[in-house]
Short mmCIF file of C-alpha atoms in Angstrom, two decimals:
data_model
loop_
_atom_site.label_atom_id
_atom_site.label_comp_id
_atom_site.label_asym_id
_atom_site.label_seq_id
_atom_site.Cartn_x
_atom_site.Cartn_y
_atom_site.Cartn_z
CA MET A 1 148.32 23.02 3.35
CA THR A 2 146.62 25.12 0.47
CA ILE A 3 143.28 26.32 1.45
CA GLN A 4 140.73 25.70 -1.42
CA SER A 5 138.70 28.44 -2.43
CA PRO A 6 134.70 27.77 -1.88
CA ARG A 7 134.28 27.85 -5.94
CA ALA A 8 137.31 25.61 -6.35
CA TYR A 9 135.93 23.18 -3.80
CA ARG A 10 132.63 22.90 -5.46
CA VAL A 11 134.43 22.26 -8.87
CA ALA A 12 136.37 19.37 -7.32
CA ARG A 13 133.40 18.21 -5.33
CA LEU A 14 131.43 17.58 -8.63
CA ALA A 15 133.65 14.48 -9.39
CA ALA A 16 135.25 13.58 -6.12
CA ALA A 17 132.81 13.83 -3.29
CA GLN A 18 131.78 10.44 -1.62
CA HIS A 19 129.10 11.96 0.23
CA ARG A 20 126.90 13.46 -2.51
CA THR A 21 124.19 16.16 -2.46
CA GLN A 22 121.39 16.38 -5.16
CA ALA A 23 122.45 19.72 -6.26
CA THR A 24 126.03 18.21 -7.29
CA ASN A 25 124.59 15.08 -8.75
CA ARG A 26 122.30 16.97 -10.99
CA MET A 27 124.67 19.42 -12.16
CA LEU A 28 127.05 16.28 -13.30
CA GLY A 29 124.23 14.66 -14.62
CA ILE A 30 123.46 17.39 -16.76
CA VAL A 31 127.00 17.86 -17.80
CA LEU A 32 127.37 14.07 -18.84
CA ALA A 33 123.85 14.14 -20.50
CA ALA A 34 125.15 17.06 -22.81
CA ILE A 35 128.06 15.18 -23.62
CA ALA A 36 126.04 11.80 -24.26
CA GLY A 37 123.66 13.68 -26.48
CA SER A 38 126.77 15.29 -28.45
CA LEU A 39 128.62 11.64 -28.67
CA ASN A 40 125.12 10.04 -29.74
CA ALA A 41 124.80 12.59 -32.66
CA GLY A 42 128.52 12.16 -33.63
CA GLY A 43 127.99 8.40 -33.70
CA LEU A 44 124.90 8.63 -35.89
CA LEU A 45 126.91 10.78 -38.37
CA LEU A 46 130.22 9.11 -38.51
CA LEU A 47 129.08 5.54 -37.81
CA SER A 48 125.43 5.65 -39.17
CA GLN A 49 124.37 4.19 -35.46
CA TYR A 50 123.11 5.18 -32.24
CA THR A 51 125.90 4.48 -30.13
CA SER A 52 123.74 4.29 -26.84
CA HIS A 53 120.84 2.78 -28.00
CA MET A 54 121.31 -0.77 -26.83
CA THR A 55 117.70 -1.82 -27.68
CA GLY A 56 118.68 -1.41 -31.25
CA HIS A 57 121.68 -3.24 -31.13
CA LEU A 58 119.78 -6.12 -29.51
CA SER A 59 117.19 -6.02 -32.27
CA ASN A 60 120.11 -5.90 -34.89
CA LEU A 61 121.62 -8.99 -33.15
CA ALA A 62 118.32 -10.74 -33.41
CA GLY A 63 117.94 -9.70 -37.32
CA GLY A 64 121.32 -10.98 -38.01
CA LEU A 65 120.66 -14.21 -36.71
CA VAL A 66 117.52 -14.68 -38.57
CA ALA A 67 118.77 -13.28 -41.87
CA GLU A 68 122.27 -15.00 -41.19
CA ASN A 69 124.30 -11.85 -41.85
CA LEU A 70 127.49 -12.40 -40.00
CA ILE A 71 128.74 -8.71 -40.50
CA LEU A 72 125.75 -7.24 -38.74
CA LEU A 73 125.69 -9.95 -35.84
CA ILE A 74 129.19 -9.50 -35.00
CA ASP A 75 128.81 -5.76 -35.18
CA SER A 76 125.91 -5.97 -32.72
CA ILE A 77 127.42 -8.31 -30.53
CA ALA A 78 130.80 -5.98 -30.38
CA ALA A 79 128.23 -2.96 -29.59
CA VAL A 80 126.67 -4.85 -26.61
CA LEU A 81 129.85 -6.24 -25.13
CA GLY A 82 131.44 -2.76 -25.44
CA PHE A 83 128.58 -1.09 -23.36
CA ILE A 84 128.42 -3.98 -20.75
CA LEU A 85 132.35 -3.93 -20.19
CA GLY A 86 132.42 -0.09 -19.85
CA ALA A 87 129.57 -0.25 -17.10
CA ALA A 88 131.47 -3.30 -15.48
CA LEU A 89 134.75 -1.37 -15.39
CA SER A 90 133.38 1.67 -13.98
CA SER A 91 131.48 -0.14 -11.15
CA ALA A 92 134.80 -1.80 -10.31
CA MET A 93 136.52 1.09 -10.16
CA ILE A 94 134.03 2.91 -7.90
CA ALA A 95 133.83 -0.40 -5.75
CA TRP A 96 137.65 -0.57 -5.33
CA GLY A 97 137.55 3.24 -4.37
CA GLN A 98 134.86 2.75 -1.79
CA ILE A 99 136.51 -0.45 -0.15
CA HIS A 100 139.88 1.45 -0.01
CA ARG A 101 138.21 4.92 1.11
CA ASN A 102 139.63 6.55 -1.83
CA ARG A 103 138.22 10.07 -2.27
CA LEU A 104 138.83 9.78 -6.26
CA CYS A 105 136.62 6.63 -6.55
CA TYR A 106 134.03 8.62 -8.55
CA ALA A 107 136.60 10.80 -10.34
CA LEU A 108 138.56 7.69 -11.60
CA PRO A 109 135.92 6.47 -14.27
CA LEU A 110 135.27 10.27 -15.18
CA GLY A 111 138.91 10.75 -15.80
CA LEU A 112 138.99 7.76 -17.92
CA GLN A 113 136.08 8.53 -19.92
CA GLY A 114 137.57 11.81 -20.79
CA VAL A 115 141.01 10.29 -21.84
CA LEU A 116 138.84 7.97 -24.00
CA LEU A 117 137.05 10.82 -25.73
CA MET A 118 140.48 12.44 -26.54
CA ALA A 119 141.43 9.15 -27.98
CA LEU A 120 138.62 8.87 -30.62
CA ALA A 121 140.66 11.63 -32.76
CA LEU A 122 143.09 8.99 -33.21
CA ILE A 123 140.38 6.69 -34.79
CA ALA A 124 140.30 8.71 -38.01
CA ALA A 125 143.88 7.46 -38.89
CA LEU A 126 142.70 3.56 -39.21
CA PRO A 127 141.61 2.30 -42.40
CA SER A 128 137.57 3.00 -42.93
CA PRO A 129 136.26 -0.66 -42.02
CA MET A 130 138.53 -0.80 -38.91
CA GLU A 131 137.82 2.95 -38.05
CA ALA A 132 133.88 2.25 -37.93
CA ARG A 133 134.21 -0.95 -35.68
CA VAL A 134 136.78 0.43 -33.30
CA GLY A 135 134.73 4.07 -32.94
CA LEU A 136 131.65 1.93 -32.51
CA ILE A 137 133.09 -0.19 -29.72
CA THR A 138 134.83 2.59 -28.06
CA VAL A 139 132.09 4.93 -28.07
CA CYS A 140 129.71 2.14 -26.80
CA PHE A 141 132.38 1.50 -23.95
CA VAL A 142 132.41 5.05 -23.22
CA MET A 143 128.54 5.20 -22.79
CA GLY A 144 128.27 2.24 -20.58
CA LEU A 145 131.37 3.68 -18.53
CA GLN A 146 129.34 6.94 -18.20
CA ASN A 147 125.91 5.47 -17.52
CA ALA A 148 127.12 3.31 -15.00
CA THR A 149 129.01 6.07 -13.26
CA ILE A 150 126.38 8.58 -13.02
CA THR A 151 123.64 5.51 -11.92
CA ARG A 152 126.15 4.66 -8.98
CA ILE A 153 126.87 8.20 -8.02
CA SER A 154 123.11 9.10 -7.88
CA GLY A 155 121.68 6.12 -6.35
CA ALA A 156 119.97 4.92 -9.76
CA ARG A 157 118.31 8.18 -9.69
CA ILE A 158 119.97 9.47 -12.65
CA ARG A 159 121.01 8.10 -16.15
CA THR A 160 122.23 10.10 -19.11
CA SER A 161 123.45 8.03 -22.19
CA HIS A 162 119.59 7.40 -23.28
CA ALA A 163 116.71 9.26 -22.68
CA THR A 164 113.90 6.65 -22.89
CA GLY A 165 113.92 6.08 -19.25
CA LEU A 166 113.99 9.95 -18.60
CA ILE A 167 111.17 10.38 -20.91
CA THR A 168 109.10 7.73 -19.19
CA ASP A 169 109.81 9.14 -15.84
CA MET A 170 108.96 12.60 -17.14
CA GLY A 171 105.51 11.20 -18.21
CA ILE A 172 104.78 9.28 -15.03
CA GLU A 173 105.12 12.45 -12.89
CA ILE A 174 103.26 14.61 -15.37
CA GLY A 175 100.36 11.70 -15.17
CA ARG A 176 100.43 11.89 -11.43
CA ALA A 177 100.19 15.60 -11.52
CA LEU A 178 97.47 15.82 -13.81
CA TYR A 179 95.82 12.99 -11.78
CA ARG A 180 96.01 15.24 -8.73
CA ARG A 181 94.34 18.03 -10.34
CA VAL A 182 91.28 15.85 -11.35
CA ALA A 183 91.01 14.09 -7.99
CA PRO A 184 92.97 16.00 -5.39
CA ALA A 185 91.60 14.02 -2.78
CA SER A 186 93.06 10.92 -4.04
CA GLY A 187 96.57 11.36 -2.11
CA VAL A 188 98.42 10.80 -5.58
CA VAL A 189 101.50 13.33 -5.45
CA SER A 190 103.86 14.18 -8.06
CA ASP A 191 107.29 14.81 -7.37
CA GLN A 192 108.05 18.49 -8.84
CA GLY A 193 111.70 18.30 -8.09
CA ARG A 194 112.15 14.92 -10.06
CA LEU A 195 110.31 16.13 -13.19
CA TRP A 196 112.18 19.31 -13.19
CA LEU A 197 115.43 17.13 -13.04
CA TYR A 198 114.08 14.91 -15.68
CA VAL A 199 113.42 18.02 -18.07
CA GLN A 200 116.98 19.42 -17.16
CA LEU A 201 118.47 15.98 -18.37
CA VAL A 202 116.46 15.60 -21.50
CA ALA A 203 117.25 19.32 -22.51
CA ALA A 204 120.87 18.78 -21.76
CA PHE A 205 120.92 15.76 -24.03
CA VAL A 206 119.31 17.76 -26.99
CA ILE A 207 121.40 20.59 -26.72
CA GLY A 208 124.34 18.32 -26.68
CA GLY A 209 123.26 16.53 -29.63
CA VAL A 210 122.40 19.70 -31.61
CA ALA A 211 126.07 20.72 -30.47
CA GLY A 212 127.36 17.14 -31.60
CA ALA A 213 125.42 17.01 -35.19
CA VAL A 214 126.99 20.45 -36.06
CA GLY A 215 130.76 19.69 -34.56
CA HIS A 216 131.18 16.23 -35.66
CA GLY A 217 129.88 17.01 -39.03
CA MET A 218 132.38 19.58 -39.20
CA VAL A 219 135.72 18.22 -37.63
CA GLY A 220 134.77 14.65 -37.30
CA TRP A 221 135.82 12.70 -34.09
CA ASN A 222 138.10 15.98 -33.13
CA PHE A 223 134.94 17.54 -31.66
CA ALA A 224 135.15 14.87 -28.95
CA ILE A 225 138.32 16.38 -27.60
CA PRO A 226 136.93 19.52 -25.72
CA PRO A 227 134.50 17.39 -23.57
CA GLY A 228 137.29 15.02 -22.90
CA ILE A 229 139.66 17.47 -21.77
CA ALA A 230 136.67 18.85 -19.63
CA LEU A 231 136.26 15.55 -17.79
CA LEU A 232 139.61 14.79 -17.69
CA GLY A 233 140.45 18.29 -16.12
CA MET A 234 137.68 17.80 -13.62
CA ALA A 235 139.25 14.35 -12.69
CA LEU A 236 142.92 15.99 -12.04
CA TRP A 237 141.30 18.96 -10.25
CA SER A 238 139.66 16.83 -8.18
CA ALA A 239 142.84 14.70 -7.27
CA ARG A 240 144.51 18.21 -6.65
CA HIS A 241 141.81 19.16 -4.34
CA ALA A 242 141.57 15.63 -2.59
CA GLU A 243 145.53 15.40 -2.01
CA GLY A 244 145.02 18.95 -0.49
CA ARG A 245 142.54 17.80 1.70
CA SER A 246 144.01 14.49 2.81
CA ARG A 247 144.01 15.16 6.33
CA ALA A 248 140.32 16.12 6.57
CA PRO A 249 137.84 13.47 7.32
CA LEU A 250 135.83 11.98 4.27
CA ALA A 251 132.54 13.75 5.17
CA ASP A 252 131.62 16.46 2.61
CA PRO A 253 131.05 19.69 4.23
CA ALA A 254 127.46 21.31 3.75
CA ALA A 255 127.51 23.70 0.89
#
């Protein structure tokens, strides 16, 4: 059996490990937040919509009903359904892997996300109206797939495709910290580690958004290919690692 180097194992564990560590989840969350920021910025440039903003799509759905705007109504329903189906598929894949004790239960949805990101490059070949609708549904599906995957992996501690919840949680921890300074005997405690995690995720989303705005503005959907390759490569590397350790117990060794 091939002996994996510690660094190779850490890369593989990022996607494959069933028994997670906070450090592993944080690193994966930062990677996915940067990809989500990039894709969201690309969606705004190429589709004139924030593709992870389900609140906005639900508002558009209501507006479409009131204004009797059939096109707006259909597009909004398609976006929301795409996000839901992506999240549902991720949850089903992870559940299947856990039931069958498959080491790749987390790597599978990440690899699928990589394939879909690379497939976005093909959308540019479609006629203009179809390109916009297929692009919207595909990107919303990817966002739902990603958000559900990291939510399941982290035990609902991390979400990456939208920042509203992250910024809210940041505000909560900051408020606790400020209140403790004013009333140190109150017993109110701020989780500094959690606050730092949220800061890192928001920063990754913003940095990814800047890169996505520049990259998608220059090369269109083709800018989704590099992150797609990265995610697919991570999943395939994890598969190779899992095969090499097939005789080992499922427990994740300490880093």
